[in-house]
Amino acid sequence: MEVITKGALVVSIRERYDFSGAVSLCSRRDKRRGSHRGKICSASEERVVLEVQWDDPHGGELIETFEVDETDRLVHTSNIRVNRDATTGLPGQPYTYYSIYARE
């Protein structure tokens, strides 16, 4: 599976994950030095679940789910949590984001 993220201007992030569940090392998405570890933790015809972890600074984890809903739209769910809140220093709270893509 290949995940390509396009950012502002010329920023493009390309990640590759093997369906075997092997861990891949990829550049951090926040463009800080270092890498993140990611793997496909489950895959079926209906859904692919990707698990990503990265170390400090601002270490954390991300669970991404890619699935096609009943109306043939791609639903991308991101559950993200950082280890420590950058402002308070307290343990980070989990956040969930949804992106829905429809064919035209």
Short mmCIF file of N, CA and C in Angstrom, two decimals:
data_model
loop_
_atom_site.label_atom_id
_atom_site.label_comp_id
_atom_site.label_asym_id
_atom_site.label_seq_id
_atom_site.Cartn_x
_atom_site.Cartn_y
_atom_site.Cartn_z
N MET A 1 0.86 -1.16 0.00
CA MET A 1 0.00 0.00 0.00
C MET A 1 0.90 1.22 0.00
N GLU A 2 0.54 2.21 -0.76
CA GLU A 2 1.30 3.45 -0.81
C GLU A 2 0.41 4.60 -0.36
N VAL A 3 0.93 5.42 0.56
CA VAL A 3 0.22 6.60 1.04
C VAL A 3 1.00 7.81 0.57
N ILE A 4 0.34 8.69 -0.16
CA ILE A 4 0.98 9.93 -0.63
C ILE A 4 0.22 11.10 -0.04
N THR A 5 0.92 11.97 0.67
CA THR A 5 0.32 13.14 1.27
C THR A 5 0.88 14.37 0.60
N LYS A 6 0.02 15.23 0.10
CA LYS A 6 0.44 16.48 -0.54
C LYS A 6 0.22 17.61 0.44
N GLY A 7 1.25 18.42 0.63
CA GLY A 7 1.14 19.58 1.51
C GLY A 7 1.25 20.86 0.71
N ALA A 8 1.49 21.94 1.41
CA ALA A 8 1.61 23.25 0.77
C ALA A 8 2.84 23.28 -0.15
N LEU A 9 2.70 23.94 -1.26
CA LEU A 9 3.76 24.16 -2.23
C LEU A 9 4.38 22.85 -2.72
N VAL A 10 5.63 22.60 -2.38
CA VAL A 10 6.32 21.46 -2.95
C VAL A 10 6.48 20.29 -1.98
N VAL A 11 5.80 20.33 -0.85
CA VAL A 11 5.92 19.26 0.14
C VAL A 11 5.09 18.06 -0.30
N SER A 12 5.74 16.93 -0.42
CA SER A 12 5.06 15.68 -0.76
C SER A 12 5.69 14.57 0.07
N ILE A 13 4.89 13.76 0.69
CA ILE A 13 5.37 12.67 1.52
C ILE A 13 4.88 11.36 0.91
N ARG A 14 5.81 10.44 0.69
CA ARG A 14 5.46 9.15 0.09
C ARG A 14 5.87 8.05 1.06
N GLU A 15 4.93 7.18 1.38
CA GLU A 15 5.17 6.08 2.30
C GLU A 15 4.72 4.79 1.64
N ARG A 16 5.45 3.71 1.92
CA ARG A 16 5.08 2.39 1.39
C ARG A 16 5.00 1.40 2.55
N TYR A 17 3.92 0.62 2.55
CA TYR A 17 3.70 -0.39 3.57
C TYR A 17 3.36 -1.71 2.91
N ASP A 18 3.95 -2.79 3.43
CA ASP A 18 3.73 -4.12 2.89
C ASP A 18 2.52 -4.75 3.56
N PHE A 19 1.70 -5.46 2.80
CA PHE A 19 0.52 -6.10 3.35
C PHE A 19 0.86 -7.26 4.27
N SER A 20 2.14 -7.65 4.34
CA SER A 20 2.57 -8.73 5.24
C SER A 20 2.55 -8.29 6.70
N GLY A 21 2.49 -6.97 6.95
CA GLY A 21 2.54 -6.45 8.31
C GLY A 21 3.94 -6.09 8.76
N ALA A 22 4.91 -6.20 7.84
CA ALA A 22 6.29 -5.82 8.18
C ALA A 22 6.36 -4.32 8.48
N VAL A 23 7.21 -3.95 9.42
CA VAL A 23 7.37 -2.54 9.80
C VAL A 23 8.17 -1.81 8.73
N SER A 24 7.70 -0.62 8.33
CA SER A 24 8.39 0.25 7.38
C SER A 24 8.88 1.49 8.12
N LEU A 25 10.07 1.94 7.79
CA LEU A 25 10.57 3.21 8.32
C LEU A 25 10.37 4.27 7.25
N CYS A 26 9.69 5.35 7.62
CA CYS A 26 9.39 6.44 6.68
C CYS A 26 9.74 7.76 7.34
N SER A 27 9.96 8.79 6.54
CA SER A 27 10.22 10.12 7.07
C SER A 27 9.02 10.59 7.88
N ARG A 28 9.30 11.36 8.92
CA ARG A 28 8.21 11.90 9.72
C ARG A 28 7.34 12.82 8.89
N ARG A 29 6.05 12.76 9.09
CA ARG A 29 5.12 13.59 8.34
C ARG A 29 5.22 15.06 8.71
N ASP A 30 5.69 15.36 9.93
CA ASP A 30 5.84 16.76 10.34
C ASP A 30 7.18 17.34 9.88
N LYS A 31 7.93 16.57 9.11
CA LYS A 31 9.20 16.97 8.50
C LYS A 31 10.31 17.22 9.52
N ARG A 32 10.12 16.82 10.77
CA ARG A 32 11.23 16.86 11.73
C ARG A 32 12.21 15.76 11.36
N ARG A 33 13.43 15.86 11.90
CA ARG A 33 14.42 14.82 11.63
C ARG A 33 13.97 13.50 12.22
N GLY A 34 14.40 12.45 11.60
CA GLY A 34 14.07 11.12 12.10
C GLY A 34 13.00 10.46 11.24
N SER A 35 12.50 9.37 11.76
CA SER A 35 11.53 8.59 10.99
C SER A 35 10.39 8.16 11.90
N HIS A 36 9.39 7.59 11.26
CA HIS A 36 8.34 6.93 12.02
C HIS A 36 8.30 5.47 11.59
N ARG A 37 7.72 4.66 12.45
CA ARG A 37 7.57 3.23 12.16
C ARG A 37 6.10 3.00 11.85
N GLY A 38 5.84 2.35 10.75
CA GLY A 38 4.46 2.08 10.38
C GLY A 38 4.29 0.68 9.85
N LYS A 39 3.09 0.14 10.03
CA LYS A 39 2.78 -1.19 9.50
C LYS A 39 1.28 -1.32 9.30
N ILE A 40 0.92 -2.19 8.40
CA ILE A 40 -0.48 -2.53 8.21
C ILE A 40 -0.81 -3.57 9.26
N CYS A 41 -1.72 -3.23 10.18
CA CYS A 41 -2.03 -4.19 11.24
C CYS A 41 -3.24 -5.05 10.90
N SER A 42 -4.05 -4.64 9.93
CA SER A 42 -5.10 -5.52 9.41
C SER A 42 -5.51 -5.04 8.02
N ALA A 43 -5.88 -5.99 7.20
CA ALA A 43 -6.30 -5.66 5.83
C ALA A 43 -7.32 -6.69 5.36
N SER A 44 -8.37 -6.19 4.76
CA SER A 44 -9.39 -7.05 4.16
C SER A 44 -9.90 -6.33 2.92
N GLU A 45 -10.86 -6.93 2.24
CA GLU A 45 -11.43 -6.28 1.07
C GLU A 45 -12.18 -5.02 1.46
N GLU A 46 -12.66 -4.95 2.69
CA GLU A 46 -13.46 -3.81 3.14
C GLU A 46 -12.64 -2.70 3.79
N ARG A 47 -11.48 -3.06 4.39
CA ARG A 47 -10.80 -2.09 5.23
C ARG A 47 -9.31 -2.39 5.34
N VAL A 48 -8.52 -1.31 5.41
CA VAL A 48 -7.09 -1.41 5.71
C VAL A 48 -6.82 -0.52 6.92
N VAL A 49 -6.12 -1.08 7.92
CA VAL A 49 -5.79 -0.32 9.12
C VAL A 49 -4.26 -0.23 9.22
N LEU A 50 -3.79 1.00 9.33
CA LEU A 50 -2.37 1.31 9.38
C LEU A 50 -2.03 1.86 10.77
N GLU A 51 -0.95 1.36 11.37
CA GLU A 51 -0.50 1.81 12.68
C GLU A 51 0.85 2.49 12.52
N VAL A 52 0.96 3.72 13.04
CA VAL A 52 2.18 4.52 12.91
C VAL A 52 2.59 5.02 14.29
N GLN A 53 3.89 4.96 14.58
CA GLN A 53 4.43 5.49 15.83
C GLN A 53 5.69 6.29 15.53
N TRP A 54 5.91 7.36 16.31
CA TRP A 54 7.11 8.16 16.14
C TRP A 54 7.60 8.61 17.51
N ASP A 55 8.91 8.88 17.59
CA ASP A 55 9.55 9.23 18.86
C ASP A 55 9.61 10.74 19.04
N ASP A 56 10.09 11.15 20.22
CA ASP A 56 10.27 12.57 20.50
C ASP A 56 11.26 13.19 19.53
N PRO A 57 11.19 14.48 19.24
CA PRO A 57 10.28 15.42 19.90
C PRO A 57 8.83 15.24 19.43
N HIS A 58 7.93 15.45 20.34
CA HIS A 58 6.49 15.35 20.07
C HIS A 58 6.11 13.96 19.57
N GLY A 59 6.62 12.94 20.26
CA GLY A 59 6.32 11.56 19.91
C GLY A 59 4.85 11.25 20.06
N GLY A 60 4.41 10.19 19.39
CA GLY A 60 3.01 9.81 19.50
C GLY A 60 2.69 8.60 18.65
N GLU A 61 1.40 8.42 18.43
CA GLU A 61 0.93 7.29 17.63
C GLU A 61 -0.30 7.69 16.82
N LEU A 62 -0.49 6.97 15.74
CA LEU A 62 -1.59 7.25 14.82
C LEU A 62 -2.13 5.93 14.32
N ILE A 63 -3.43 5.77 14.35
CA ILE A 63 -4.11 4.64 13.73
C ILE A 63 -4.95 5.20 12.60
N GLU A 64 -4.68 4.76 11.37
CA GLU A 64 -5.44 5.23 10.21
C GLU A 64 -6.24 4.07 9.63
N THR A 65 -7.49 4.35 9.33
CA THR A 65 -8.36 3.35 8.71
C THR A 65 -8.84 3.87 7.38
N PHE A 66 -8.72 3.04 6.35
CA PHE A 66 -9.18 3.36 5.01
C PHE A 66 -10.26 2.36 4.65
N GLU A 67 -11.47 2.84 4.32
CA GLU A 67 -12.55 1.92 3.94
C GLU A 67 -13.51 2.61 2.99
N VAL A 68 -14.18 1.81 2.21
CA VAL A 68 -15.18 2.32 1.27
C VAL A 68 -16.55 2.09 1.90
N ASP A 69 -17.33 3.18 1.99
CA ASP A 69 -18.64 3.06 2.63
C ASP A 69 -19.70 2.56 1.64
N GLU A 70 -20.94 2.48 2.12
CA GLU A 70 -22.04 1.93 1.32
C GLU A 70 -22.40 2.80 0.12
N THR A 71 -21.96 4.06 0.10
CA THR A 71 -22.23 4.94 -1.05
C THR A 71 -21.01 5.06 -1.96
N ASP A 72 -20.03 4.15 -1.80
CA ASP A 72 -18.84 4.07 -2.64
C ASP A 72 -17.88 5.25 -2.45
N ARG A 73 -17.90 5.83 -1.24
CA ARG A 73 -16.95 6.90 -0.91
C ARG A 73 -15.81 6.30 -0.08
N LEU A 74 -14.60 6.84 -0.26
CA LEU A 74 -13.47 6.42 0.56
C LEU A 74 -13.50 7.22 1.85
N VAL A 75 -13.54 6.51 2.98
CA VAL A 75 -13.55 7.15 4.30
C VAL A 75 -12.19 6.87 4.95
N HIS A 76 -11.50 7.95 5.30
CA HIS A 76 -10.18 7.88 5.93
C HIS A 76 -10.34 8.42 7.34
N THR A 77 -10.14 7.56 8.33
CA THR A 77 -10.27 7.93 9.73
C THR A 77 -8.88 7.93 10.36
N SER A 78 -8.52 9.02 11.02
CA SER A 78 -7.22 9.14 11.70
C SER A 78 -7.45 9.33 13.19
N ASN A 79 -6.93 8.41 13.99
CA ASN A 79 -6.96 8.54 15.45
C ASN A 79 -5.53 8.82 15.88
N ILE A 80 -5.28 10.02 16.41
CA ILE A 80 -3.92 10.46 16.72
C ILE A 80 -3.81 10.87 18.18
N ARG A 81 -2.65 10.57 18.76
CA ARG A 81 -2.36 10.99 20.12
C ARG A 81 -0.86 11.25 20.24
N VAL A 82 -0.51 12.41 20.78
CA VAL A 82 0.89 12.70 21.06
C VAL A 82 1.16 12.34 22.52
N ASN A 83 2.41 11.98 22.82
CA ASN A 83 2.76 11.55 24.17
C ASN A 83 2.58 12.65 25.20
N ARG A 84 2.99 13.86 24.85
CA ARG A 84 2.89 15.00 25.76
C ARG A 84 2.37 16.21 25.00
N ASP A 85 1.43 16.92 25.60
CA ASP A 85 0.92 18.16 25.01
C ASP A 85 2.05 19.19 25.01
N ALA A 86 2.32 19.80 23.86
CA ALA A 86 3.44 20.75 23.72
C ALA A 86 3.25 21.99 24.58
N THR A 87 2.02 22.36 24.89
CA THR A 87 1.74 23.56 25.67
C THR A 87 1.77 23.30 27.17
N THR A 88 1.11 22.23 27.60
CA THR A 88 0.96 21.98 29.03
C THR A 88 1.96 20.97 29.59
N GLY A 89 2.52 20.12 28.73
CA GLY A 89 3.41 19.06 29.19
C GLY A 89 2.68 17.86 29.75
N LEU A 90 1.35 17.93 29.76
CA LEU A 90 0.53 16.82 30.26
C LEU A 90 0.41 15.75 29.18
N PRO A 91 0.04 14.53 29.57
CA PRO A 91 -0.17 13.49 28.56
C PRO A 91 -1.18 13.96 27.50
N GLY A 92 -0.89 13.65 26.25
CA GLY A 92 -1.74 14.09 25.15
C GLY A 92 -3.08 13.38 25.12
N GLN A 93 -4.09 14.08 24.65
CA GLN A 93 -5.42 13.52 24.49
C GLN A 93 -5.57 12.97 23.07
N PRO A 94 -6.35 11.92 22.90
CA PRO A 94 -6.57 11.41 21.53
C PRO A 94 -7.53 12.30 20.76
N TYR A 95 -7.30 12.41 19.46
CA TYR A 95 -8.17 13.15 18.55
C TYR A 95 -8.49 12.27 17.36
N THR A 96 -9.69 12.43 16.83
CA THR A 96 -10.11 11.66 15.66
C THR A 96 -10.51 12.63 14.55
N TYR A 97 -9.98 12.37 13.35
CA TYR A 97 -10.28 13.17 12.17
C TYR A 97 -10.85 12.26 11.10
N TYR A 98 -11.81 12.78 10.35
CA TYR A 98 -12.42 12.03 9.25
C TYR A 98 -12.24 12.79 7.95
N SER A 99 -11.85 12.09 6.92
CA SER A 99 -11.80 12.65 5.57
C SER A 99 -12.62 11.73 4.69
N ILE A 100 -13.49 12.32 3.88
CA ILE A 100 -14.35 11.52 3.00
C ILE A 100 -14.13 11.97 1.57
N TYR A 101 -13.84 11.01 0.71
CA TYR A 101 -13.56 11.29 -0.70
C TYR A 101 -14.61 10.61 -1.56
N ALA A 102 -15.21 11.38 -2.47
CA ALA A 102 -16.23 10.85 -3.38
C ALA A 102 -15.76 10.97 -4.81
N ARG A 103 -16.07 9.98 -5.63
CA ARG A 103 -15.75 10.05 -7.05
C ARG A 103 -16.73 10.96 -7.75
N GLU A 104 -16.22 11.67 -8.74
CA GLU A 104 -17.12 12.53 -9.52
C GLU A 104 -17.17 12.06 -10.95
#
